[in-house]
């Protein structure tokens, strides 16, 4: 979906301390700071594009109002829905479009928000047909009786039944199964879909082993089906 993005123009940056967006995934955002309200207004007047970035290191905790360093890989998203609240805040639904890398950050825009020139990073070397065996192995794992007890896995299985592209399924899987920042960011930064498929398959196999052990021990589970210990 990088074709939907004009990379010849700078794109506003919305930095967060977590990786909350992947391509093909929609994320709700509440925008309340003046600089990011200005960013939202700019985006709504034009391309509707915003790139969600991730802070690098811990400097943002003491210098949040400044320009703390960012990790180079971002997800470019498009505002799919928006609601302006009476006091100027916004509720947004941002639809992830594509992976990108920050090439050059520009001086602050007039509204005080950050923006940068970027380039797409998704590798074109891997086609859908190249992922067919990965898809079948992942689907078999998702159909396992133990795995289907997990609510996120049940949702992924339903998406597979809709015959969505494998790239889409992989990004949905990362967001559904991996709450950790580093895992999500690593998959955002990985340009090759075959490597992302291998990671998702390995993650599912580890999860299956954990579930099998928990079932044998009679361990309790949380509301989503994951073992509590």
mmCIF file of C-alpha atoms in Angstrom:
data_model
loop_
_atom_site.group_PDB
_atom_site.id
_atom_site.type_symbol
_atom_site.label_atom_id
_atom_site.label_comp_id
_atom_site.label_asym_id
_atom_site.label_seq_id
_atom_site.Cartn_x
_atom_site.Cartn_y
_atom_site.Cartn_z
ATOM 1 C CA UNK A 1 0.000 0.000 0.000
ATOM 2 C CA UNK A 2 3.041 2.241 -0.297
ATOM 3 C CA UNK A 3 1.635 3.289 -3.681
ATOM 4 C CA UNK A 4 -0.975 5.316 -1.790
ATOM 5 C CA UNK A 5 1.746 7.471 -0.188
ATOM 6 C CA UNK A 6 3.539 10.393 -1.858
ATOM 7 C CA UNK A 7 7.063 9.972 -0.517
ATOM 8 C CA UNK A 8 8.232 13.092 -2.350
ATOM 9 C CA UNK A 9 6.537 15.164 0.355
ATOM 10 C CA UNK A 10 7.315 15.271 4.085
ATOM 11 C CA UNK A 11 4.953 13.369 6.363
ATOM 12 C CA UNK A 12 3.983 14.450 9.905
ATOM 13 C CA UNK A 13 5.482 12.380 12.717
ATOM 14 C CA UNK A 14 3.504 11.315 15.764
ATOM 15 C CA UNK A 15 6.046 9.797 18.199
ATOM 16 C CA UNK A 16 4.934 7.437 20.958
ATOM 17 C CA UNK A 17 6.721 5.292 23.515
ATOM 18 C CA UNK A 18 5.120 2.123 22.113
ATOM 19 C CA UNK A 19 4.842 0.581 18.657
ATOM 20 C CA UNK A 20 1.071 0.684 18.266
ATOM 21 C CA UNK A 21 0.559 0.483 14.504
ATOM 22 C CA UNK A 22 1.449 -1.960 11.742
ATOM 23 C CA UNK A 23 0.419 -1.938 8.081
ATOM 24 C CA UNK A 24 -3.097 -3.351 7.531
ATOM 25 C CA UNK A 25 -4.012 -2.646 11.164
ATOM 26 C CA UNK A 26 -6.188 0.207 12.464
ATOM 27 C CA UNK A 27 -5.426 1.949 15.762
ATOM 28 C CA UNK A 28 -7.612 4.394 17.728
ATOM 29 C CA UNK A 29 -5.784 7.539 18.847
ATOM 30 C CA UNK A 30 -6.786 10.348 21.186
ATOM 31 C CA UNK A 31 -5.035 13.596 20.214
ATOM 32 C CA UNK A 32 -5.007 16.330 22.843
ATOM 33 C CA UNK A 33 -1.643 18.162 22.798
ATOM 34 C CA UNK A 34 -1.748 21.477 20.865
ATOM 35 C CA UNK A 35 1.126 20.512 18.544
ATOM 36 C CA UNK A 36 -0.507 17.225 17.607
ATOM 37 C CA UNK A 37 -3.889 18.849 17.205
ATOM 38 C CA UNK A 38 -2.169 21.154 14.695
ATOM 39 C CA UNK A 39 -0.645 18.077 13.049
ATOM 40 C CA UNK A 40 -4.082 16.475 12.786
ATOM 41 C CA UNK A 41 -5.602 19.606 11.269
ATOM 42 C CA UNK A 42 -2.791 19.732 8.697
ATOM 43 C CA UNK A 43 -3.277 16.070 7.809
ATOM 44 C CA UNK A 44 -7.045 16.426 7.485
ATOM 45 C CA UNK A 45 -6.624 19.376 5.137
ATOM 46 C CA UNK A 46 -4.361 17.343 2.863
ATOM 47 C CA UNK A 47 -3.299 13.737 2.469
ATOM 48 C CA UNK A 48 -4.702 12.445 5.796
ATOM 49 C CA UNK A 49 -1.280 10.827 6.365
ATOM 50 C CA UNK A 50 0.479 10.557 9.730
ATOM 51 C CA UNK A 51 3.534 8.405 10.486
ATOM 52 C CA UNK A 52 3.557 6.756 13.898
ATOM 53 C CA UNK A 53 7.112 6.712 15.236
ATOM 54 C CA UNK A 54 8.731 5.228 18.348
ATOM 55 C CA UNK A 55 11.056 7.058 20.736
ATOM 56 C CA UNK A 56 14.652 5.811 20.852
ATOM 57 C CA UNK A 57 15.916 5.227 24.370
ATOM 58 C CA UNK A 58 14.615 6.869 27.528
ATOM 59 C CA UNK A 59 15.414 10.516 26.784
ATOM 60 C CA UNK A 60 11.781 11.221 25.923
ATOM 61 C CA UNK A 61 10.846 10.820 29.599
ATOM 62 C CA UNK A 62 12.820 13.933 30.585
ATOM 63 C CA UNK A 63 12.557 15.823 27.283
ATOM 64 C CA UNK A 64 9.102 14.967 26.003
ATOM 65 C CA UNK A 65 8.276 18.590 25.144
ATOM 66 C CA UNK A 66 11.436 18.827 23.037
ATOM 67 C CA UNK A 67 12.582 16.622 20.172
ATOM 68 C CA UNK A 68 13.892 13.416 21.738
ATOM 69 C CA UNK A 69 15.497 10.964 19.297
ATOM 70 C CA UNK A 70 13.334 8.562 17.322
ATOM 71 C CA UNK A 71 13.892 5.070 15.986
ATOM 72 C CA UNK A 72 14.229 5.188 12.226
ATOM 73 C CA UNK A 73 11.444 2.778 11.233
ATOM 74 C CA UNK A 74 7.845 4.015 11.239
ATOM 75 C CA UNK A 75 4.403 2.980 10.064
ATOM 76 C CA UNK A 76 2.713 5.436 7.729
ATOM 77 C CA UNK A 77 -1.008 5.543 8.408
ATOM 78 C CA UNK A 78 -4.021 7.299 6.946
ATOM 79 C CA UNK A 79 -6.818 8.841 8.978
ATOM 80 C CA UNK A 80 -9.814 6.629 8.238
ATOM 81 C CA UNK A 81 -12.220 8.328 10.652
ATOM 82 C CA UNK A 82 -12.032 11.367 12.871
ATOM 83 C CA UNK A 83 -14.118 13.135 15.463
ATOM 84 C CA UNK A 84 -13.356 16.620 16.769
ATOM 85 C CA UNK A 85 -14.315 17.115 20.397
ATOM 86 C CA UNK A 86 -15.662 20.495 21.552
ATOM 87 C CA UNK A 87 -12.398 21.611 23.173
ATOM 88 C CA UNK A 88 -10.329 20.930 20.043
ATOM 89 C CA UNK A 89 -9.189 17.409 20.840
ATOM 90 C CA UNK A 90 -9.508 14.672 18.218
ATOM 91 C CA UNK A 91 -10.435 11.018 18.266
ATOM 92 C CA UNK A 92 -8.865 9.311 15.267
ATOM 93 C CA UNK A 93 -8.881 5.892 13.683
ATOM 94 C CA UNK A 94 -5.548 5.564 11.894
ATOM 95 C CA UNK A 95 -5.279 2.827 9.271
ATOM 96 C CA UNK A 96 -1.748 1.505 8.792
ATOM 97 C CA UNK A 97 -0.632 1.666 5.165
ATOM 98 C CA UNK A 98 3.048 0.764 4.879
ATOM 99 C CA UNK A 99 6.480 0.416 6.446
ATOM 100 C CA UNK A 100 8.852 3.326 6.009
ATOM 101 C CA UNK A 101 12.169 4.687 7.225
ATOM 102 C CA UNK A 102 12.948 8.248 8.293
ATOM 103 C CA UNK A 103 15.456 9.676 5.823
ATOM 104 C CA UNK A 104 15.586 13.323 6.906
ATOM 105 C CA UNK A 105 13.757 15.037 9.728
ATOM 106 C CA UNK A 106 12.903 18.668 9.001
ATOM 107 C CA UNK A 107 12.724 21.704 11.308
ATOM 108 C CA UNK A 108 9.519 21.864 13.314
ATOM 109 C CA UNK A 109 6.410 22.729 11.315
ATOM 110 C CA UNK A 110 4.533 25.946 12.083
ATOM 111 C CA UNK A 111 2.237 24.087 14.446
ATOM 112 C CA UNK A 112 5.182 22.760 16.475
ATOM 113 C CA UNK A 113 4.918 19.145 15.323
ATOM 114 C CA UNK A 114 7.667 17.077 13.728
ATOM 115 C CA UNK A 115 7.796 15.944 10.102
ATOM 116 C CA UNK A 116 10.261 14.111 7.909
ATOM 117 C CA UNK A 117 11.023 12.808 4.472
ATOM 118 C CA UNK A 118 10.727 9.036 4.366
ATOM 119 C CA UNK A 119 11.201 6.086 2.062
ATOM 120 C CA UNK A 120 9.225 2.823 1.870
ATOM 121 C CA UNK A 121 11.030 -0.266 3.135
ATOM 122 C CA UNK A 122 8.821 -3.251 2.205
ATOM 123 C CA UNK A 123 10.833 -5.660 0.054
ATOM 124 C CA UNK A 124 9.395 -6.409 -3.378
ATOM 125 C CA UNK A 125 11.477 -9.591 -3.649
ATOM 126 C CA UNK A 126 8.888 -11.740 -1.855
ATOM 127 C CA UNK A 127 5.636 -12.458 -3.708
ATOM 128 C CA UNK A 128 2.413 -13.961 -2.344
ATOM 129 C CA UNK A 129 3.157 -17.313 -3.981
ATOM 130 C CA UNK A 130 6.498 -17.429 -2.145
ATOM 131 C CA UNK A 131 4.604 -17.347 1.159
ATOM 132 C CA UNK A 132 2.150 -20.161 0.396
ATOM 133 C CA UNK A 133 3.972 -22.858 2.405
ATOM 134 C CA UNK A 134 4.511 -20.470 5.331
ATOM 135 C CA UNK A 135 0.817 -19.655 5.245
ATOM 136 C CA UNK A 136 -0.203 -23.322 5.346
ATOM 137 C CA UNK A 137 2.074 -24.056 8.315
ATOM 138 C CA UNK A 138 0.800 -21.009 10.202
ATOM 139 C CA UNK A 139 -2.794 -21.920 9.387
ATOM 140 C CA UNK A 140 -2.243 -25.449 10.715
ATOM 141 C CA UNK A 141 -0.915 -24.010 13.978
ATOM 142 C CA UNK A 142 -3.879 -21.664 14.274
ATOM 143 C CA UNK A 143 -6.285 -24.578 13.748
ATOM 144 C CA UNK A 144 -4.794 -26.553 16.641
ATOM 145 C CA UNK A 145 -7.336 -27.175 19.408
ATOM 146 C CA UNK A 146 -5.106 -25.761 22.143
ATOM 147 C CA UNK A 147 -4.270 -22.646 20.154
ATOM 148 C CA UNK A 148 -7.886 -21.896 19.298
ATOM 149 C CA UNK A 149 -8.635 -21.453 22.988
ATOM 150 C CA UNK A 150 -6.772 -18.132 22.737
ATOM 151 C CA UNK A 151 -9.057 -15.272 21.734
ATOM 152 C CA UNK A 152 -6.428 -13.551 19.521
ATOM 153 C CA UNK A 153 -5.776 -16.835 17.697
ATOM 154 C CA UNK A 154 -9.492 -17.384 17.084
ATOM 155 C CA UNK A 155 -9.670 -13.946 15.468
ATOM 156 C CA UNK A 156 -6.636 -14.694 13.288
ATOM 157 C CA UNK A 157 -8.195 -17.966 12.153
ATOM 158 C CA UNK A 158 -11.330 -16.103 11.091
ATOM 159 C CA UNK A 159 -9.233 -13.644 9.072
ATOM 160 C CA UNK A 160 -7.464 -16.523 7.323
ATOM 161 C CA UNK A 161 -10.820 -17.962 6.307
ATOM 162 C CA UNK A 162 -11.506 -14.670 4.522
ATOM 163 C CA UNK A 163 -8.486 -15.355 2.291
ATOM 164 C CA UNK A 164 -6.707 -12.126 3.153
ATOM 165 C CA UNK A 165 -3.181 -11.663 1.740
ATOM 166 C CA UNK A 166 -0.482 -13.357 3.785
ATOM 167 C CA UNK A 167 1.316 -10.056 4.435
ATOM 168 C CA UNK A 168 -1.883 -8.713 5.984
ATOM 169 C CA UNK A 169 -2.312 -11.827 8.111
ATOM 170 C CA UNK A 170 1.259 -11.565 9.397
ATOM 171 C CA UNK A 171 0.862 -7.953 10.511
ATOM 172 C CA UNK A 172 -2.459 -8.739 12.182
ATOM 173 C CA UNK A 173 -0.794 -11.662 13.955
ATOM 174 C CA UNK A 174 2.018 -9.502 15.309
ATOM 175 C CA UNK A 175 -0.420 -6.951 16.717
ATOM 176 C CA UNK A 176 -2.712 -9.624 18.169
ATOM 177 C CA UNK A 177 -0.101 -11.894 19.730
ATOM 178 C CA UNK A 178 2.833 -9.649 20.629
ATOM 179 C CA UNK A 179 2.214 -6.881 23.160
ATOM 180 C CA UNK A 180 5.933 -6.209 23.672
ATOM 181 C CA UNK A 181 7.521 -3.104 22.140
ATOM 182 C CA UNK A 182 10.699 -4.796 20.938
ATOM 183 C CA UNK A 183 8.935 -7.665 19.185
ATOM 184 C CA UNK A 184 6.507 -5.359 17.422
ATOM 185 C CA UNK A 185 9.204 -2.909 16.412
ATOM 186 C CA UNK A 186 11.432 -5.691 15.086
ATOM 187 C CA UNK A 187 8.603 -6.855 12.834
ATOM 188 C CA UNK A 188 7.871 -3.290 11.720
ATOM 189 C CA UNK A 189 11.540 -2.850 10.820
ATOM 190 C CA UNK A 190 11.785 -6.211 8.993
ATOM 191 C CA UNK A 191 11.345 -5.520 5.253
ATOM 192 C CA UNK A 192 10.978 -9.144 4.110
ATOM 193 C CA UNK A 193 7.622 -10.870 4.526
ATOM 194 C CA UNK A 194 9.196 -14.349 4.489
ATOM 195 C CA UNK A 195 11.276 -13.484 7.552
ATOM 196 C CA UNK A 196 8.214 -12.082 9.287
ATOM 197 C CA UNK A 197 6.384 -15.326 8.460
ATOM 198 C CA UNK A 198 9.193 -17.387 9.994
ATOM 199 C CA UNK A 199 9.064 -15.255 13.137
ATOM 200 C CA UNK A 200 5.275 -15.607 13.482
ATOM 201 C CA UNK A 201 5.490 -19.378 12.964
ATOM 202 C CA UNK A 202 8.192 -19.723 15.624
ATOM 203 C CA UNK A 203 6.210 -17.532 18.015
ATOM 204 C CA UNK A 204 3.122 -19.704 17.529
ATOM 205 C CA UNK A 205 5.132 -22.895 18.100
ATOM 206 C CA UNK A 206 6.553 -21.495 21.354
ATOM 207 C CA UNK A 207 3.062 -20.476 22.424
ATOM 208 C CA UNK A 208 1.753 -23.969 21.657
ATOM 209 C CA UNK A 209 4.458 -25.570 23.793
ATOM 210 C CA UNK A 210 3.607 -23.224 26.663
ATOM 211 C CA UNK A 211 -0.102 -24.033 26.371
ATOM 212 C CA UNK A 212 0.543 -27.771 26.260
ATOM 213 C CA UNK A 213 2.691 -27.582 29.396
ATOM 214 C CA UNK A 214 0.111 -25.419 31.183
ATOM 215 C CA UNK A 215 -2.679 -27.842 30.249
ATOM 216 C CA UNK A 216 -0.669 -30.782 31.582
ATOM 217 C CA UNK A 217 -0.108 -28.938 34.861
ATOM 218 C CA UNK A 218 -3.684 -27.685 35.139
ATOM 219 C CA UNK A 219 -2.578 -24.025 35.221
ATOM 220 C CA UNK A 220 -5.180 -21.257 35.307
ATOM 221 C CA UNK A 221 -5.536 -18.914 32.324
ATOM 222 C CA UNK A 222 -6.385 -15.252 31.887
ATOM 223 C CA UNK A 223 -9.460 -13.934 30.072
ATOM 224 C CA UNK A 224 -7.764 -14.352 26.683
ATOM 225 C CA UNK A 225 -6.709 -17.933 27.337
ATOM 226 C CA UNK A 226 -3.013 -17.410 28.139
ATOM 227 C CA UNK A 227 -1.522 -19.261 31.146
ATOM 228 C CA UNK A 228 -1.167 -17.090 34.242
ATOM 229 C CA UNK A 229 2.179 -18.607 35.203
#
